[in-house]
mmCIF file of C-alpha atoms in Angstrom:
data_model
loop_
_atom_site.group_PDB
_atom_site.id
_atom_site.type_symbol
_atom_site.label_atom_id
_atom_site.label_comp_id
_atom_site.label_asym_id
_atom_site.label_seq_id
_atom_site.Cartn_x
_atom_site.Cartn_y
_atom_site.Cartn_z
ATOM 1 C CA UNK A 1 24.438 -56.572 -63.381
ATOM 2 C CA UNK A 2 27.228 -58.875 -64.563
ATOM 3 C CA UNK A 3 28.602 -61.859 -62.656
ATOM 4 C CA UNK A 4 31.835 -59.972 -62.043
ATOM 5 C CA UNK A 5 29.914 -56.983 -60.688
ATOM 6 C CA UNK A 6 27.894 -59.321 -58.448
ATOM 7 C CA UNK A 7 31.108 -60.782 -57.102
ATOM 8 C CA UNK A 8 32.643 -57.359 -56.570
ATOM 9 C CA UNK A 9 29.543 -56.204 -54.689
ATOM 10 C CA UNK A 10 29.536 -59.293 -52.514
ATOM 11 C CA UNK A 11 33.203 -58.787 -51.706
ATOM 12 C CA UNK A 12 32.600 -55.164 -50.757
ATOM 13 C CA UNK A 13 29.784 -56.186 -48.385
ATOM 14 C CA UNK A 14 31.797 -58.958 -46.753
ATOM 15 C CA UNK A 15 32.816 -58.186 -43.134
ATOM 16 C CA UNK A 16 36.455 -58.753 -44.015
ATOM 17 C CA UNK A 17 36.322 -56.232 -46.870
ATOM 18 C CA UNK A 18 37.647 -53.364 -44.778
ATOM 19 C CA UNK A 19 40.721 -55.382 -43.861
ATOM 20 C CA UNK A 20 41.406 -55.990 -47.546
ATOM 21 C CA UNK A 21 41.088 -52.275 -48.260
ATOM 22 C CA UNK A 22 43.561 -51.648 -45.424
ATOM 23 C CA UNK A 23 45.943 -54.211 -46.847
ATOM 24 C CA UNK A 24 45.742 -52.606 -50.263
ATOM 25 C CA UNK A 25 46.572 -49.189 -48.833
ATOM 26 C CA UNK A 26 49.518 -50.686 -46.953
ATOM 27 C CA UNK A 27 50.717 -52.490 -50.038
ATOM 28 C CA UNK A 28 50.373 -49.381 -52.149
ATOM 29 C CA UNK A 29 52.462 -47.444 -49.631
ATOM 30 C CA UNK A 30 55.091 -50.192 -49.464
ATOM 31 C CA UNK A 31 55.218 -50.379 -53.238
ATOM 32 C CA UNK A 32 55.571 -46.603 -53.514
ATOM 33 C CA UNK A 33 58.498 -46.750 -51.063
ATOM 34 C CA UNK A 34 60.065 -49.512 -53.103
ATOM 35 C CA UNK A 35 59.623 -47.638 -56.376
ATOM 36 C CA UNK A 36 60.989 -44.456 -54.809
ATOM 37 C CA UNK A 37 64.040 -46.387 -53.631
ATOM 38 C CA UNK A 38 64.460 -47.639 -57.201
ATOM 39 C CA UNK A 39 64.654 -44.016 -58.321
ATOM 40 C CA UNK A 40 61.353 -43.662 -60.183
ATOM 41 C CA UNK A 41 60.353 -40.065 -60.778
ATOM 42 C CA UNK A 42 56.720 -40.522 -59.713
ATOM 43 C CA UNK A 43 56.580 -43.525 -57.375
ATOM 44 C CA UNK A 44 53.261 -42.669 -55.717
ATOM 45 C CA UNK A 45 51.460 -42.235 -59.013
ATOM 46 C CA UNK A 46 52.955 -45.478 -60.261
ATOM 47 C CA UNK A 47 51.998 -47.398 -57.122
ATOM 48 C CA UNK A 48 48.463 -46.014 -57.198
ATOM 49 C CA UNK A 49 48.102 -46.975 -60.856
ATOM 50 C CA UNK A 50 49.393 -50.489 -60.226
ATOM 51 C CA UNK A 51 47.058 -50.858 -57.237
ATOM 52 C CA UNK A 52 44.102 -49.695 -59.329
ATOM 53 C CA UNK A 53 44.883 -52.252 -62.025
ATOM 54 C CA UNK A 54 45.297 -54.962 -59.371
ATOM 55 C CA UNK A 55 41.847 -54.097 -57.996
ATOM 56 C CA UNK A 56 40.422 -54.526 -61.474
ATOM 57 C CA UNK A 57 42.232 -57.851 -61.814
ATOM 58 C CA UNK A 58 43.447 -57.040 -65.307
ATOM 59 C CA UNK A 59 46.661 -57.405 -67.258
ATOM 60 C CA UNK A 60 48.318 -54.273 -68.620
ATOM 61 C CA UNK A 61 46.760 -54.961 -72.008
ATOM 62 C CA UNK A 62 43.286 -55.573 -70.565
ATOM 63 C CA UNK A 63 43.569 -52.483 -68.399
ATOM 64 C CA UNK A 64 44.629 -50.362 -71.367
ATOM 65 C CA UNK A 65 41.618 -51.635 -73.329
ATOM 66 C CA UNK A 66 39.293 -50.915 -70.406
ATOM 67 C CA UNK A 67 40.634 -47.381 -70.049
ATOM 68 C CA UNK A 68 40.846 -46.867 -73.790
ATOM 69 C CA UNK A 69 44.439 -45.672 -73.593
ATOM 70 C CA UNK A 70 47.459 -47.108 -75.418
ATOM 71 C CA UNK A 71 49.429 -49.858 -73.658
ATOM 72 C CA UNK A 72 52.638 -47.766 -73.676
ATOM 73 C CA UNK A 73 50.777 -45.027 -71.802
ATOM 74 C CA UNK A 74 49.807 -47.482 -69.041
ATOM 75 C CA UNK A 75 53.364 -48.800 -68.924
ATOM 76 C CA UNK A 76 54.760 -45.274 -68.668
ATOM 77 C CA UNK A 77 52.461 -44.468 -65.734
ATOM 78 C CA UNK A 78 53.265 -47.722 -63.940
ATOM 79 C CA UNK A 79 56.928 -47.146 -64.717
ATOM 80 C CA UNK A 80 56.825 -43.913 -62.755
ATOM 81 C CA UNK A 81 57.495 -41.710 -65.764
ATOM 82 C CA UNK A 82 54.269 -39.731 -65.560
ATOM 83 C CA UNK A 83 53.322 -37.149 -62.963
ATOM 84 C CA UNK A 84 49.803 -36.702 -61.622
ATOM 85 C CA UNK A 85 49.154 -33.650 -63.795
ATOM 86 C CA UNK A 86 50.137 -35.522 -66.966
ATOM 87 C CA UNK A 87 48.051 -38.645 -66.396
ATOM 88 C CA UNK A 88 45.761 -39.780 -69.220
ATOM 89 C CA UNK A 89 42.255 -38.531 -68.412
ATOM 90 C CA UNK A 90 40.710 -41.933 -67.585
ATOM 91 C CA UNK A 91 43.488 -42.684 -65.087
ATOM 92 C CA UNK A 92 43.394 -39.182 -63.651
ATOM 93 C CA UNK A 93 39.707 -39.487 -62.851
ATOM 94 C CA UNK A 94 40.312 -42.925 -61.369
ATOM 95 C CA UNK A 95 43.284 -42.033 -59.181
ATOM 96 C CA UNK A 96 42.078 -38.616 -58.115
ATOM 97 C CA UNK A 97 44.017 -35.393 -57.775
ATOM 98 C CA UNK A 98 45.813 -36.374 -54.541
ATOM 99 C CA UNK A 99 48.499 -38.446 -56.214
ATOM 100 C CA UNK A 100 51.719 -36.520 -56.431
ATOM 101 C CA UNK B 1 44.844 -81.918 -43.925
ATOM 102 C CA UNK B 2 46.639 -85.235 -43.494
ATOM 103 C CA UNK B 3 50.420 -85.091 -43.644
ATOM 104 C CA UNK B 4 51.753 -86.378 -46.926
ATOM 105 C CA UNK B 5 48.400 -86.280 -48.734
ATOM 106 C CA UNK B 6 47.994 -83.628 -51.419
ATOM 107 C CA UNK B 7 44.393 -82.470 -51.650
ATOM 108 C CA UNK B 8 42.578 -80.839 -54.557
ATOM 109 C CA UNK B 9 42.614 -77.613 -52.515
ATOM 110 C CA UNK B 10 46.402 -77.771 -52.255
ATOM 111 C CA UNK B 11 46.694 -78.207 -55.999
ATOM 112 C CA UNK B 12 44.445 -75.195 -56.621
ATOM 113 C CA UNK B 13 46.406 -73.050 -54.177
ATOM 114 C CA UNK B 14 49.721 -74.097 -55.667
ATOM 115 C CA UNK B 15 48.517 -73.405 -59.204
ATOM 116 C CA UNK B 16 47.220 -69.974 -58.225
ATOM 117 C CA UNK B 17 50.385 -69.100 -56.305
ATOM 118 C CA UNK B 18 52.535 -70.314 -59.197
ATOM 119 C CA UNK B 19 50.618 -68.083 -61.600
ATOM 120 C CA UNK B 20 50.982 -65.051 -59.371
ATOM 121 C CA UNK B 21 54.682 -65.669 -58.734
ATOM 122 C CA UNK B 22 55.220 -66.030 -62.489
ATOM 123 C CA UNK B 23 53.547 -62.663 -63.044
ATOM 124 C CA UNK B 24 55.676 -61.116 -60.299
ATOM 125 C CA UNK B 25 58.812 -62.660 -61.822
ATOM 126 C CA UNK B 26 57.841 -61.148 -65.166
ATOM 127 C CA UNK B 27 57.696 -57.715 -63.561
ATOM 128 C CA UNK B 28 53.934 -57.401 -63.059
ATOM 129 C CA UNK B 29 53.865 -55.833 -59.613
ATOM 130 C CA UNK B 30 50.062 -55.815 -59.559
ATOM 131 C CA UNK B 31 50.274 -59.538 -58.872
ATOM 132 C CA UNK B 32 51.635 -58.890 -55.381
ATOM 133 C CA UNK B 33 48.279 -57.297 -54.506
ATOM 134 C CA UNK B 34 46.495 -60.460 -55.662
ATOM 135 C CA UNK B 35 48.942 -62.584 -53.673
ATOM 136 C CA UNK B 36 48.084 -60.761 -50.458
ATOM 137 C CA UNK B 37 44.367 -60.686 -51.193
ATOM 138 C CA UNK B 38 44.125 -64.403 -51.959
ATOM 139 C CA UNK B 39 46.911 -65.862 -49.830
ATOM 140 C CA UNK B 40 47.419 -63.225 -47.147
ATOM 141 C CA UNK B 41 46.013 -65.555 -44.503
ATOM 142 C CA UNK B 42 48.642 -68.167 -45.344
ATOM 143 C CA UNK B 43 51.383 -65.536 -45.313
ATOM 144 C CA UNK B 44 50.073 -64.279 -41.980
ATOM 145 C CA UNK B 45 50.217 -67.814 -40.596
ATOM 146 C CA UNK B 46 53.821 -68.145 -41.718
ATOM 147 C CA UNK B 47 55.013 -64.856 -40.200
ATOM 148 C CA UNK B 48 52.987 -65.430 -37.023
ATOM 149 C CA UNK B 49 54.706 -68.802 -36.541
ATOM 150 C CA UNK B 50 58.107 -67.181 -37.107
ATOM 151 C CA UNK B 51 57.319 -64.444 -34.601
ATOM 152 C CA UNK B 52 56.181 -67.073 -32.084
ATOM 153 C CA UNK B 53 59.469 -68.914 -32.468
ATOM 154 C CA UNK B 54 61.169 -65.638 -31.562
ATOM 155 C CA UNK B 55 59.185 -65.322 -28.356
ATOM 156 C CA UNK B 56 56.476 -62.996 -29.692
ATOM 157 C CA UNK B 57 53.318 -64.854 -28.736
ATOM 158 C CA UNK B 58 50.831 -62.193 -29.714
ATOM 159 C CA UNK B 59 50.959 -59.744 -32.600
ATOM 160 C CA UNK B 60 48.865 -56.630 -32.805
ATOM 161 C CA UNK B 61 46.559 -56.787 -35.828
ATOM 162 C CA UNK B 62 48.211 -53.746 -37.409
ATOM 163 C CA UNK B 63 51.674 -55.241 -36.896
ATOM 164 C CA UNK B 64 50.580 -58.506 -38.443
ATOM 165 C CA UNK B 65 49.172 -56.669 -41.476
ATOM 166 C CA UNK B 66 52.445 -54.765 -41.867
ATOM 167 C CA UNK B 67 54.433 -57.980 -41.600
ATOM 168 C CA UNK B 68 52.292 -59.619 -44.276
ATOM 169 C CA UNK B 69 52.942 -56.674 -46.603
ATOM 170 C CA UNK B 70 56.690 -56.775 -45.897
ATOM 171 C CA UNK B 71 56.696 -60.526 -46.464
ATOM 172 C CA UNK B 72 54.861 -60.099 -49.771
ATOM 173 C CA UNK B 73 57.407 -57.486 -50.833
ATOM 174 C CA UNK B 74 60.192 -59.893 -49.904
ATOM 175 C CA UNK B 75 58.558 -62.525 -52.133
ATOM 176 C CA UNK B 76 58.390 -59.978 -54.950
ATOM 177 C CA UNK B 77 62.166 -59.648 -54.661
ATOM 178 C CA UNK B 78 62.764 -63.378 -55.083
ATOM 179 C CA UNK B 79 59.894 -64.292 -57.407
ATOM 180 C CA UNK B 80 62.240 -64.844 -60.317
ATOM 181 C CA UNK B 81 64.260 -67.440 -58.432
ATOM 182 C CA UNK B 82 61.322 -69.471 -57.129
ATOM 183 C CA UNK B 83 60.611 -72.675 -59.005
ATOM 184 C CA UNK B 84 57.165 -74.221 -58.538
ATOM 185 C CA UNK B 85 58.618 -77.598 -59.468
ATOM 186 C CA UNK B 86 60.626 -77.469 -56.246
ATOM 187 C CA UNK B 87 57.467 -78.312 -54.350
ATOM 188 C CA UNK B 88 57.660 -75.747 -51.549
ATOM 189 C CA UNK B 89 55.289 -72.810 -51.473
ATOM 190 C CA UNK B 90 57.130 -69.473 -51.818
ATOM 191 C CA UNK B 91 56.771 -68.472 -48.169
ATOM 192 C CA UNK B 92 58.290 -71.810 -47.133
ATOM 193 C CA UNK B 93 61.003 -71.741 -49.796
ATOM 194 C CA UNK B 94 61.905 -68.104 -48.945
ATOM 195 C CA UNK B 95 61.672 -68.622 -45.199
ATOM 196 C CA UNK B 96 65.063 -66.987 -44.588
ATOM 197 C CA UNK B 97 63.857 -63.841 -46.324
ATOM 198 C CA UNK B 98 60.663 -63.862 -44.305
ATOM 199 C CA UNK B 99 62.555 -64.574 -41.099
ATOM 200 C CA UNK B 100 64.676 -61.504 -41.815
ATOM 201 C CA UNK B 101 61.442 -59.502 -42.113
ATOM 202 C CA UNK B 102 60.231 -60.875 -38.784
ATOM 203 C CA UNK B 103 63.648 -60.320 -37.190
ATOM 204 C CA UNK B 104 63.541 -56.671 -38.223
ATOM 205 C CA UNK B 105 60.170 -56.406 -36.532
ATOM 206 C CA UNK B 106 61.161 -58.274 -33.398
ATOM 207 C CA UNK B 107 64.299 -56.181 -33.431
ATOM 208 C CA UNK B 108 66.667 -58.766 -32.113
ATOM 209 C CA UNK B 109 68.221 -62.017 -33.104
ATOM 210 C CA UNK B 110 67.936 -64.504 -30.313
ATOM 211 C CA UNK B 111 66.789 -67.968 -29.456
ATOM 212 C CA UNK B 112 63.355 -67.908 -27.917
ATOM 213 C CA UNK B 113 62.989 -69.154 -24.374
ATOM 214 C CA UNK B 114 60.807 -72.142 -23.866
ATOM 215 C CA UNK B 115 58.308 -71.884 -21.021
ATOM 216 C CA UNK B 116 60.361 -73.970 -18.586
ATOM 217 C CA UNK B 117 63.546 -71.940 -19.142
ATOM 218 C CA UNK B 118 61.603 -68.705 -18.856
ATOM 219 C CA UNK B 119 60.021 -69.831 -15.555
ATOM 220 C CA UNK B 120 63.438 -70.835 -14.182
ATOM 221 C CA UNK B 121 64.914 -67.486 -15.147
ATOM 222 C CA UNK B 122 62.019 -65.681 -13.533
ATOM 223 C CA UNK B 123 62.637 -67.539 -10.253
ATOM 224 C CA UNK B 124 66.363 -66.830 -10.334
ATOM 225 C CA UNK B 125 66.217 -63.164 -11.252
ATOM 226 C CA UNK B 126 65.706 -60.730 -8.385
ATOM 227 C CA UNK B 127 62.596 -58.617 -8.460
ATOM 228 C CA UNK B 128 63.060 -55.247 -10.067
ATOM 229 C CA UNK B 129 63.704 -52.548 -7.491
ATOM 230 C CA UNK B 130 60.973 -49.963 -7.015
ATOM 231 C CA UNK B 131 61.592 -46.838 -9.055
ATOM 232 C CA UNK B 132 63.676 -44.372 -7.103
ATOM 233 C CA UNK B 133 64.063 -40.657 -7.594
ATOM 234 C CA UNK B 134 66.689 -41.200 -10.288
ATOM 235 C CA UNK B 135 64.563 -43.619 -12.335
ATOM 236 C CA UNK B 136 62.759 -42.401 -15.424
ATOM 237 C CA UNK B 137 59.024 -43.093 -15.268
ATOM 238 C CA UNK B 138 57.567 -45.408 -17.885
ATOM 239 C CA UNK B 139 56.091 -43.248 -20.648
ATOM 240 C CA UNK B 140 52.863 -45.249 -20.789
ATOM 241 C CA UNK B 141 52.398 -45.013 -17.007
ATOM 242 C CA UNK B 142 53.000 -41.297 -17.312
ATOM 243 C CA UNK B 143 50.430 -41.006 -20.076
ATOM 244 C CA UNK B 144 47.905 -43.012 -18.048
ATOM 245 C CA UNK B 145 48.516 -40.672 -15.125
ATOM 246 C CA UNK B 146 48.045 -37.597 -17.322
ATOM 247 C CA UNK B 147 44.904 -39.180 -18.741
ATOM 248 C CA UNK B 148 43.155 -38.890 -15.395
ATOM 249 C CA UNK B 149 43.247 -35.094 -15.669
ATOM 250 C CA UNK B 150 43.321 -34.366 -19.387
ATOM 251 C CA UNK B 151 40.825 -35.287 -22.052
ATOM 252 C CA UNK B 152 43.454 -35.010 -24.786
ATOM 253 C CA UNK B 153 45.831 -37.324 -22.919
ATOM 254 C CA UNK B 154 43.014 -39.854 -22.669
ATOM 255 C CA UNK B 155 42.408 -39.576 -26.414
ATOM 256 C CA UNK B 156 46.125 -40.064 -27.106
ATOM 257 C CA UNK B 157 46.307 -43.044 -24.752
ATOM 258 C CA UNK B 158 43.241 -44.703 -26.293
ATOM 259 C CA UNK B 159 44.452 -44.019 -29.828
ATOM 260 C CA UNK B 160 47.877 -45.500 -29.126
ATOM 261 C CA UNK B 161 46.251 -48.594 -27.651
ATOM 262 C CA UNK B 162 44.230 -49.029 -30.845
ATOM 263 C CA UNK B 163 47.135 -48.850 -33.236
ATOM 264 C CA UNK B 164 50.072 -50.622 -31.640
ATOM 265 C CA UNK B 165 51.518 -52.980 -29.079
ATOM 266 C CA UNK B 166 52.785 -51.647 -25.749
ATOM 267 C CA UNK B 167 56.306 -51.805 -27.138
ATOM 268 C CA UNK B 168 55.449 -49.752 -30.201
ATOM 269 C CA UNK B 169 53.501 -47.219 -28.135
ATOM 270 C CA UNK B 170 56.602 -46.758 -25.979
ATOM 271 C CA UNK B 171 58.845 -46.514 -29.032
ATOM 272 C CA UNK B 172 56.804 -43.680 -30.512
ATOM 273 C CA UNK B 173 56.523 -41.760 -27.262
ATOM 274 C CA UNK B 174 60.183 -42.168 -26.363
ATOM 275 C CA UNK B 175 61.419 -41.218 -29.823
ATOM 276 C CA UNK B 176 59.226 -38.115 -29.884
ATOM 277 C CA UNK B 177 60.368 -37.253 -26.359
ATOM 278 C CA UNK B 178 64.015 -37.541 -27.391
ATOM 279 C CA UNK B 179 63.308 -35.361 -30.428
ATOM 280 C CA UNK B 180 61.699 -32.720 -28.253
ATOM 281 C CA UNK B 181 64.843 -32.743 -26.094
ATOM 282 C CA UNK B 182 66.934 -31.925 -29.144
ATOM 283 C CA UNK B 183 68.276 -35.431 -29.770
ATOM 284 C CA UNK B 184 69.340 -35.550 -33.434
ATOM 285 C CA UNK B 185 69.336 -39.356 -33.532
ATOM 286 C CA UNK B 186 66.420 -40.328 -31.305
ATOM 287 C CA UNK B 187 66.042 -43.772 -32.860
ATOM 288 C CA UNK B 188 69.682 -44.541 -32.122
ATOM 289 C CA UNK B 189 69.161 -43.445 -28.518
ATOM 290 C CA UNK B 190 66.006 -45.477 -27.997
ATOM 291 C CA UNK B 191 66.946 -48.609 -29.975
ATOM 292 C CA UNK B 192 69.339 -50.193 -27.425
ATOM 293 C CA UNK B 193 66.669 -50.050 -24.699
ATOM 294 C CA UNK B 194 64.589 -52.426 -26.786
ATOM 295 C CA UNK B 195 67.406 -54.491 -28.274
ATOM 296 C CA UNK B 196 66.513 -53.117 -31.693
ATOM 297 C CA UNK B 197 68.356 -51.625 -34.623
ATOM 298 C CA UNK B 198 67.758 -47.864 -35.124
ATOM 299 C CA UNK B 199 66.358 -48.540 -38.605
ATOM 300 C CA UNK B 200 63.745 -50.887 -37.132
ATOM 301 C CA UNK B 201 62.802 -48.246 -34.568
ATOM 302 C CA UNK B 202 62.435 -45.610 -37.279
ATOM 303 C CA UNK B 203 60.248 -47.938 -39.330
ATOM 304 C CA UNK B 204 57.947 -48.761 -36.414
ATOM 305 C CA UNK B 205 57.668 -45.111 -35.413
ATOM 306 C CA UNK B 206 56.810 -44.164 -39.001
ATOM 307 C CA UNK B 207 54.124 -46.842 -39.068
ATOM 308 C CA UNK B 208 52.676 -45.825 -35.725
ATOM 309 C CA UNK B 209 52.429 -42.201 -36.874
ATOM 310 C CA UNK B 210 50.746 -43.261 -40.083
ATOM 311 C CA UNK B 211 48.227 -45.397 -38.191
ATOM 312 C CA UNK B 212 47.477 -42.515 -35.832
ATOM 313 C CA UNK B 213 46.944 -40.124 -38.743
ATOM 314 C CA UNK B 214 44.599 -42.637 -40.343
ATOM 315 C CA UNK B 215 42.709 -43.051 -37.089
ATOM 316 C CA UNK B 216 42.459 -39.263 -36.720
ATOM 317 C CA UNK B 217 41.017 -39.025 -40.214
ATOM 318 C CA UNK B 218 38.530 -41.841 -39.747
ATOM 319 C CA UNK B 219 37.066 -41.313 -36.260
ATOM 320 C CA UNK B 220 35.788 -37.972 -34.981
ATOM 321 C CA UNK B 221 36.848 -38.722 -31.405
ATOM 322 C CA UNK B 222 40.456 -38.997 -32.531
ATOM 323 C CA UNK B 223 40.406 -35.982 -34.893
ATOM 324 C CA UNK B 224 42.389 -33.769 -32.438
ATOM 325 C CA UNK B 225 45.350 -36.096 -32.912
ATOM 326 C CA UNK B 226 45.920 -34.674 -36.381
ATOM 327 C CA UNK B 227 47.138 -31.387 -34.905
ATOM 328 C CA UNK B 228 49.575 -32.928 -32.437
ATOM 329 C CA UNK B 229 53.336 -32.892 -33.028
ATOM 330 C CA UNK B 230 53.225 -36.558 -31.963
ATOM 331 C CA UNK B 231 51.910 -37.581 -35.385
ATOM 332 C CA UNK B 232 53.722 -34.963 -37.482
#
């Protein structure tokens, strides 16, 4: 197990972890509202993708490398241009089918 | 921390915050998640102090979490304008933005009463008359009364208590009641009773419903809530 994985595991076991998960869900919702107000076509998908990258603690470039998808594809998803059914496979499996 | 002395911890916090604000200013919205995760406690302290200055001594945990998220979103809006060289942390520098967030929650713009003024007012004001036949019963009292004979009412009462302050419980119940009576603008009807703006009422009601749905999904005892029009 890597140091980063150790840290992630420790964070997940920490008593305050559930509060952080709750905060993330709240933030994701607030961000989706904000993106919807900005007129993005797929605000929930975009917010979920941004939240997933934030959880990984990676830049767009690092995230694209991790997912093995082109940077423009990540940017398009986070820019709300891509619907759930059109997500690149690695992101689709990560975000689940519920994102609309 | 001693006033006027900058500690190594302060420097680390400032450097981290500056990095996150720079990312936010550059359009990386993922950084706002990191801001809340790493500095949410500081943001919570700032909004709690603002709420206290507005006479709100105690915030429900869920309300505080919502305020922290709203405050973080407000910082996202102004990230580009914040200059770390100015010396103030973003939530201090953008205090007017954050105060507007807290004001929306509190629902009114007023000077808070200090304890002495509040005690004087309490002495001077006559006691409230007992409710007569024309008075509307308090919705929470009504729910408590129903709870003695209905298991579902007890579940609703307990769920509401878990997810919001007394004020927000009343807001949800009164708005839903108005809706059921055919009121097309229930928030506008209810808002003046609480000295709030209709938009603030709508936001709190939306949040309360979301919290109830989440509670219904997470705890078996509260599962029946999911089928109630109250959370629809």
